[in-house]
PDB file of C-alpha atoms in Angstrom:
ATOM      1  CA  HIS A   1      46.470-202.026 -22.963  1.00  0.00           C
ATOM      2  CA  TYR A   2      47.467-205.301 -21.285  1.00  0.00           C
ATOM      3  CA  GLY A   3      46.730-208.670 -22.622  1.00  0.00           C
ATOM      4  CA  LEU A   4      47.338-212.115 -21.194  1.00  0.00           C
ATOM      5  CA  ARG A   5      46.935-215.581 -22.789  1.00  0.00           C
ATOM      6  CA  TRP A   6      47.996-218.999 -21.822  1.00  0.00           C
ATOM      7  CA  GLY A   7      49.841-220.880 -24.497  1.00  0.00           C
ATOM      8  CA  GLN A   8      51.309-224.408 -24.308  1.00  0.00           C
ATOM      9  CA  GLY A   9      52.991-224.252 -20.907  1.00  0.00           C
ATOM     10  CA  ARG A  10      53.689-220.550 -20.934  1.00  0.00           C
ATOM     11  CA  LEU A  11      51.924-217.138 -20.425  1.00  0.00           C
ATOM     12  CA  LEU A  12      51.987-214.808 -23.404  1.00  0.00           C
ATOM     13  CA  SER A  13      51.879-211.102 -22.318  1.00  0.00           C
ATOM     14  CA  VAL A  14      51.420-207.865 -24.383  1.00  0.00           C
ATOM     15  CA  VAL A  15      51.656-204.525 -22.742  1.00  0.00           C
ATOM     16  CA  SER A  16      51.218-200.945 -24.020  1.00  0.00           C
ATOM     17  CA  HIS A  17      49.832-197.821 -22.537  1.00  0.00           C
ATOM     18  CA  VAL A  18      47.656-195.605 -24.790  1.00  0.00           C
ATOM     19  CA  ASP A  19      45.782-192.562 -23.631  1.00  0.00           C
ATOM     20  CA  GLY A  20      42.388-191.444 -24.903  1.00  0.00           C
ATOM     21  CA  THR A  21      43.962-189.646 -27.885  1.00  0.00           C
ATOM     22  CA  GLY A  22      45.791-192.823 -29.155  1.00  0.00           C
ATOM     23  CA  ARG A  23      49.233-191.564 -28.036  1.00  0.00           C
ATOM     24  CA  THR A  24      51.580-194.216 -26.644  1.00  0.00           C
ATOM     25  CA  HIS A  25      53.549-193.321 -23.491  1.00  0.00           C
ATOM     26  CA  ASP A  26      55.517-196.492 -22.903  1.00  0.00           C
ATOM     27  CA  PRO A  27      57.448-198.807 -25.218  1.00  0.00           C
ATOM     28  CA  ALA A  28      55.379-201.767 -26.546  1.00  0.00           C
ATOM     29  CA  THR A  29      56.374-205.079 -24.845  1.00  0.00           C
ATOM     30  CA  VAL A  30      55.664-208.746 -25.835  1.00  0.00           C
ATOM     31  CA  MET A  31      56.831-211.298 -23.325  1.00  0.00           C
ATOM     32  CA  THR A  32      56.490-214.885 -22.229  1.00  0.00           C
ATOM     33  CA  TYR A  33      56.570-216.376 -18.742  1.00  0.00           C
ATOM     34  CA  ASP A  34      57.216-220.117 -18.436  1.00  0.00           C
ATOM     35  CA  ARG A  35      56.552-220.386 -14.735  1.00  0.00           C
ATOM     36  CA  ARG A  36      60.108-219.675 -14.018  1.00  0.00           C
ATOM     37  CA  ASP A  37      61.517-216.904 -16.247  1.00  0.00           C
ATOM     38  CA  TRP A  38      60.262-213.841 -18.158  1.00  0.00           C
ATOM     39  CA  ASN A  39      61.501-213.545 -21.750  1.00  0.00           C
ATOM     40  CA  SER A  40      61.079-210.578 -23.889  1.00  0.00           C
ATOM     41  CA  PHE A  41      60.566-210.777 -27.693  1.00  0.00           C
ATOM     42  CA  SER A  42      63.307-209.213 -29.755  1.00  0.00           C
ATOM     43  CA  THR A  43      63.035-205.570 -30.696  1.00  0.00           C
ATOM     44  CA  ASP A  44      65.096-206.139 -33.899  1.00  0.00           C
ATOM     45  CA  PHE A  45      62.643-205.437 -36.612  1.00  0.00           C
ATOM     46  CA  SER A  46      65.103-205.799 -39.646  1.00  0.00           C
ATOM     47  CA  ALA A  47      63.096-208.872 -40.987  1.00  0.00           C
ATOM     48  CA  ASP A  48      60.190-206.551 -41.703  1.00  0.00           C
ATOM     49  CA  PRO A  49      59.462-206.771 -45.489  1.00  0.00           C
ATOM     50  CA  GLU A  50      58.384-203.065 -45.422  1.00  0.00           C
ATOM     51  CA  PRO A  51      60.918-201.607 -42.905  1.00  0.00           C
ATOM     52  CA  LEU A  52      59.514-199.181 -40.461  1.00  0.00           C
ATOM     53  CA  ASP A  53      61.207-197.351 -37.633  1.00  0.00           C
ATOM     54  CA  ALA A  54      61.270-199.426 -34.469  1.00  0.00           C
ATOM     55  CA  SER A  55      59.139-196.682 -32.742  1.00  0.00           C
ATOM     56  CA  SER A  56      56.270-197.711 -35.164  1.00  0.00           C
ATOM     57  CA  TYR A  57      55.932-200.985 -33.357  1.00  0.00           C
ATOM     58  CA  GLN A  58      53.598-199.749 -30.728  1.00  0.00           C
ATOM     59  CA  ASN A  59      50.414-200.927 -29.118  1.00  0.00           C
ATOM     60  CA  PRO A  60      50.601-204.813 -29.155  1.00  0.00           C
ATOM     61  CA  SER A  61      47.040-205.917 -28.711  1.00  0.00           C
ATOM     62  CA  ASP A  62      47.134-209.696 -28.655  1.00  0.00           C
ATOM     63  CA  ALA A  63      49.568-212.575 -28.915  1.00  0.00           C
ATOM     64  CA  LEU A  64      48.679-216.252 -29.839  1.00  0.00           C
ATOM     65  CA  GLU A  65      50.717-219.284 -30.453  1.00  0.00           C
ATOM     66  CA  ASP A  66      50.470-221.353 -33.592  1.00  0.00           C
ATOM     67  CA  PRO A  67      48.755-224.615 -32.555  1.00  0.00           C
ATOM     68  CA  ALA A  68      50.912-226.458 -35.018  1.00  0.00           C
ATOM     69  CA  ASP A  69      54.261-224.893 -33.773  1.00  0.00           C
ATOM     70  CA  THR A  70      54.262-223.231 -30.267  1.00  0.00           C
ATOM     71  CA  SER A  71      57.658-221.473 -31.091  1.00  0.00           C
ATOM     72  CA  HIS A  72      55.727-219.591 -33.732  1.00  0.00           C
ATOM     73  CA  VAL A  73      53.805-216.711 -32.295  1.00  0.00           C
ATOM     74  CA  PHE A  74      51.427-214.195 -33.944  1.00  0.00           C
ATOM     75  CA  VAL A  75      51.278-210.704 -32.398  1.00  0.00           C
ATOM     76  CA  SER A  76      48.597-208.101 -33.404  1.00  0.00           C
ATOM     77  CA  TYR A  77      49.424-204.467 -33.202  1.00  0.00           C
ATOM     78  CA  SER A  78      47.107-201.367 -33.149  1.00  0.00           C
ATOM     79  CA  SER A  79      49.815-199.683 -35.303  1.00  0.00           C
ATOM     80  CA  VAL A  80      51.615-201.893 -37.819  1.00  0.00           C
ATOM     81  CA  GLY A  81      49.255-204.929 -38.355  1.00  0.00           C
ATOM     82  CA  LEU A  82      50.164-208.483 -37.687  1.00  0.00           C
ATOM     83  CA  ALA A  83      53.606-209.787 -36.982  1.00  0.00           C
ATOM     84  CA  GLU A  84      55.021-213.278 -36.847  1.00  0.00           C
ATOM     85  CA  TYR A  85      57.679-214.303 -34.450  1.00  0.00           C
ATOM     86  CA  LYS A  86      59.722-217.540 -34.238  1.00  0.00           C
ATOM     87  CA  ASN A  87      61.544-218.222 -30.982  1.00  0.00           C
ATOM     88  CA  GLY A  88      60.897-214.579 -30.010  1.00  0.00           C
ATOM     89  CA  LYS A  89      62.439-213.067 -33.133  1.00  0.00           C
ATOM     90  CA  LEU A  90      60.454-211.302 -35.847  1.00  0.00           C
ATOM     91  CA  VAL A  91      60.027-213.405 -38.971  1.00  0.00           C
ATOM     92  CA  THR A  92      57.812-211.147 -40.931  1.00  0.00           C
ATOM     93  CA  ARG A  93      55.037-208.515 -40.627  1.00  0.00           C
ATOM     94  CA  HIS A  94      51.828-208.467 -42.605  1.00  0.00           C
ATOM     95  CA  GLY A  95      50.992-204.936 -43.735  1.00  0.00           C
ATOM     96  CA  VAL A  96      49.435-203.058 -46.574  1.00  0.00           C
ATOM     97  CA  LYS A  97      51.881-204.391 -49.248  1.00  0.00           C
ATOM     98  CA  ASN A  98      51.747-208.175 -48.448  1.00  0.00           C
ATOM     99  CA  SER A  99      48.217-208.701 -47.026  1.00  0.00           C
ATOM    100  CA  PRO A 100      44.715-207.368 -47.406  1.00  0.00           C
ATOM    101  CA  LEU A 101      45.020-205.495 -44.123  1.00  0.00           C
ATOM    102  CA  THR A 102      43.864-201.976 -44.318  1.00  0.00           C
ATOM    103  CA  CYS A 103      45.760-198.882 -43.003  1.00  0.00           C
ATOM    104  CA  LEU A 104      43.520-196.195 -41.647  1.00  0.00           C
ATOM    105  CA  VAL A 105      45.753-193.414 -43.157  1.00  0.00           C
ATOM    106  CA  PRO A 106      46.018-193.911 -46.910  1.00  0.00           C
ATOM    107  CA  GLY A 107      49.605-193.963 -48.163  1.00  0.00           C
ATOM    108  CA  ARG A 108      51.020-195.016 -44.875  1.00  0.00           C
ATOM    109  CA  SER A 109      52.015-198.320 -43.267  1.00  0.00           C
ATOM    110  CA  ASP A 110      52.048-197.587 -39.669  1.00  0.00           C
ATOM    111  CA  TYR A 111      48.359-197.254 -38.665  1.00  0.00           C
ATOM    112  CA  ILE A 112      47.023-200.804 -39.342  1.00  0.00           C
ATOM    113  CA  ARG A 113      44.846-201.495 -36.355  1.00  0.00           C
ATOM    114  CA  VAL A 114      44.756-205.333 -35.747  1.00  0.00           C
ATOM    115  CA  SER A 115      43.515-207.070 -32.624  1.00  0.00           C
ATOM    116  CA  ALA A 116      41.592-210.109 -31.303  1.00  0.00           C
ATOM    117  CA  LEU A 117      43.433-213.206 -32.640  1.00  0.00           C
ATOM    118  CA  ALA A 118      41.817-216.660 -32.665  1.00  0.00           C
ATOM    119  CA  PHE A 119      42.620-219.964 -34.506  1.00  0.00           C
ATOM    120  CA  ASP A 120      39.817-222.059 -35.864  1.00  0.00           C
ATOM    121  CA  ALA A 121      39.998-225.965 -35.795  1.00  0.00           C
ATOM    122  CA  ALA A 122      41.538-225.975 -39.224  1.00  0.00           C
ATOM    123  CA  GLY A 123      44.599-223.793 -38.188  1.00  0.00           C
ATOM    124  CA  ASN A 124      43.250-220.557 -39.772  1.00  0.00           C
ATOM    125  CA  LEU A 125      44.095-217.409 -37.972  1.00  0.00           C
ATOM    126  CA  TRP A 126      41.162-214.919 -37.555  1.00  0.00           C
ATOM    127  CA  MET A 127      41.535-211.280 -36.562  1.00  0.00           C
ATOM    128  CA  ALA A 128      39.930-207.896 -36.461  1.00  0.00           C
ATOM    129  CA  ASN A 129      41.228-205.159 -38.685  1.00  0.00           C
ATOM    130  CA  ASN A 130      39.641-202.342 -36.686  1.00  0.00           C
ATOM    131  CA  GLY A 131      38.483-199.238 -38.438  1.00  0.00           C
ATOM    132  CA  ALA A 132      38.472-200.881 -41.828  1.00  0.00           C
ATOM    133  CA  ASP A 133      35.480-201.379 -44.135  1.00  0.00           C
ATOM    134  CA  THR A 134      35.891-205.076 -43.724  1.00  0.00           C
ATOM    135  CA  VAL A 135      36.799-205.745 -40.169  1.00  0.00           C
ATOM    136  CA  VAL A 136      37.042-209.625 -40.071  1.00  0.00           C
ATOM    137  CA  VAL A 137      40.051-211.018 -41.736  1.00  0.00           C
ATOM    138  CA  CYS A 138      41.414-214.587 -41.974  1.00  0.00           C
ATOM    139  CA  TYR A 139      44.994-215.591 -42.613  1.00  0.00           C
ATOM    140  CA  LYS A 140      44.615-219.209 -43.772  1.00  0.00           C
ATOM    141  CA  ALA A 141      46.771-222.156 -42.834  1.00  0.00           C
ATOM    142  CA  ASP A 142      47.849-222.262 -46.559  1.00  0.00           C
ATOM    143  CA  HIS A 143      49.107-218.616 -46.205  1.00  0.00           C
ATOM    144  CA  SER A 144      46.301-217.101 -48.246  1.00  0.00           C
ATOM    145  CA  TRP A 145      44.003-214.326 -46.981  1.00  0.00           C
ATOM    146  CA  GLN A 146      40.258-213.870 -46.929  1.00  0.00           C
ATOM    147  CA  LYS A 147      38.233-210.985 -45.766  1.00  0.00           C
ATOM    148  CA  TYR A 148      34.621-211.233 -44.495  1.00  0.00           C
ATOM    149  CA  PHE A 149      32.382-208.235 -44.855  1.00  0.00           C
ATOM    150  CA  PHE A 150      29.516-207.780 -42.357  1.00  0.00           C
ATOM    151  CA  SER A 151      27.512-204.517 -42.559  1.00  0.00           C
ATOM    152  CA  ALA A 152      26.970-204.607 -38.793  1.00  0.00           C
ATOM    153  CA  LEU A 153      30.696-204.433 -38.245  1.00  0.00           C
ATOM    154  CA  LYS A 154      31.700-201.963 -40.992  1.00  0.00           C
ATOM    155  CA  GLY A 155      34.162-199.508 -39.636  1.00  0.00           C
ATOM    156  CA  SER A 156      34.085-200.808 -36.036  1.00  0.00           C
ATOM    157  CA  THR A 157      37.132-199.607 -34.198  1.00  0.00           C
ATOM    158  CA  GLU A 158      36.933-201.684 -31.027  1.00  0.00           C
ATOM    159  CA  VAL A 159      36.466-205.339 -31.767  1.00  0.00           C
ATOM    160  CA  ASP A 160      38.806-206.665 -28.981  1.00  0.00           C
ATOM    161  CA  HIS A 161      37.844-210.325 -28.532  1.00  0.00           C
ATOM    162  CA  ILE A 162      37.378-213.255 -30.975  1.00  0.00           C
ATOM    163  CA  THR A 163      36.636-216.867 -29.984  1.00  0.00           C
ATOM    164  CA  PHE A 164      35.290-219.947 -31.484  1.00  0.00           C
ATOM    165  CA  ASP A 165      32.775-222.249 -29.662  1.00  0.00           C
ATOM    166  CA  HIS A 166      32.639-225.996 -29.792  1.00  0.00           C
ATOM    167  CA  ASP A 167      30.408-225.869 -32.891  1.00  0.00           C
ATOM    168  CA  GLY A 168      32.853-223.699 -34.845  1.00  0.00           C
ATOM    169  CA  HIS A 169      30.941-220.509 -34.623  1.00  0.00           C
ATOM    170  CA  LEU A 170      32.994-217.346 -34.561  1.00  0.00           C
ATOM    171  CA  TRP A 171      31.988-214.941 -31.794  1.00  0.00           C
ATOM    172  CA  LEU A 172      33.228-211.263 -31.643  1.00  0.00           C
ATOM    173  CA  ALA A 173      32.952-208.658 -28.987  1.00  0.00           C
ATOM    174  CA  ASP A 174      32.765-205.079 -30.166  1.00  0.00           C
ATOM    175  CA  LYS A 175      32.922-202.535 -27.334  1.00  0.00           C
ATOM    176  CA  ARG A 176      32.607-199.386 -29.393  1.00  0.00           C
ATOM    177  CA  PHE A 177      29.417-197.216 -29.071  1.00  0.00           C
ATOM    178  CA  ALA A 178      29.931-194.006 -31.134  1.00  0.00           C
ATOM    179  CA  GLY A 179      27.603-192.030 -33.391  1.00  0.00           C
ATOM    180  CA  SER A 180      25.336-194.515 -35.139  1.00  0.00           C
ATOM    181  CA  HIS A 181      27.584-197.470 -34.496  1.00  0.00           C
ATOM    182  CA  ARG A 182      26.432-199.799 -31.690  1.00  0.00           C
ATOM    183  CA  GLY A 183      28.836-202.354 -30.387  1.00  0.00           C
ATOM    184  CA  GLY A 184      27.829-205.627 -29.000  1.00  0.00           C
ATOM    185  CA  ILE A 185      28.286-209.424 -29.523  1.00  0.00           C
ATOM    186  CA  PHE A 186      28.430-210.766 -33.039  1.00  0.00           C
ATOM    187  CA  CYS A 187      28.259-214.445 -34.120  1.00  0.00           C
ATOM    188  CA  TYR A 188      29.183-215.947 -37.502  1.00  0.00           C
ATOM    189  CA  ASP A 189      29.007-219.570 -38.746  1.00  0.00           C
ATOM    190  CA  PRO A 190      31.737-220.054 -41.157  1.00  0.00           C
TER     191      PRO A 190
END
């Protein structure tokens, strides 16, 4: 998986390599490029409130700067949930014990599939918690959480894009077509 996104004057990049069975073959990488230098995010995960082995931090799927503070970056992982970084260093991770994010393997904290980050006009961070019963999750600017259940998205495993239009509508792209689940484009007016 490779993801690129322009922030305020820099490129945010996430890189991981996952085969069809979900196995990772390369270390996960989060980097920025400021048109002159590449900088890697720290791999010191000691600030994690629910410490995991560093090898658990695999499969970053998206990175997005906080519009209120560009040194504050959110990174979604298809393994450990949502992480917050400040100046490239981990500040905290949102997992099963400190957020409503759902782990796909009960009793574990290292299979929380989060992707597709987008901020709305009010500074709330929206994301997909893939594979969960309730896929759409919002981390609000006041640091509270809200989940949004949509039967059409229940259990979806491949929501990989979220964006807002000029009218404030949330758009999601679900690329998974499996069994009775049919992916496609989904729109919600919050």
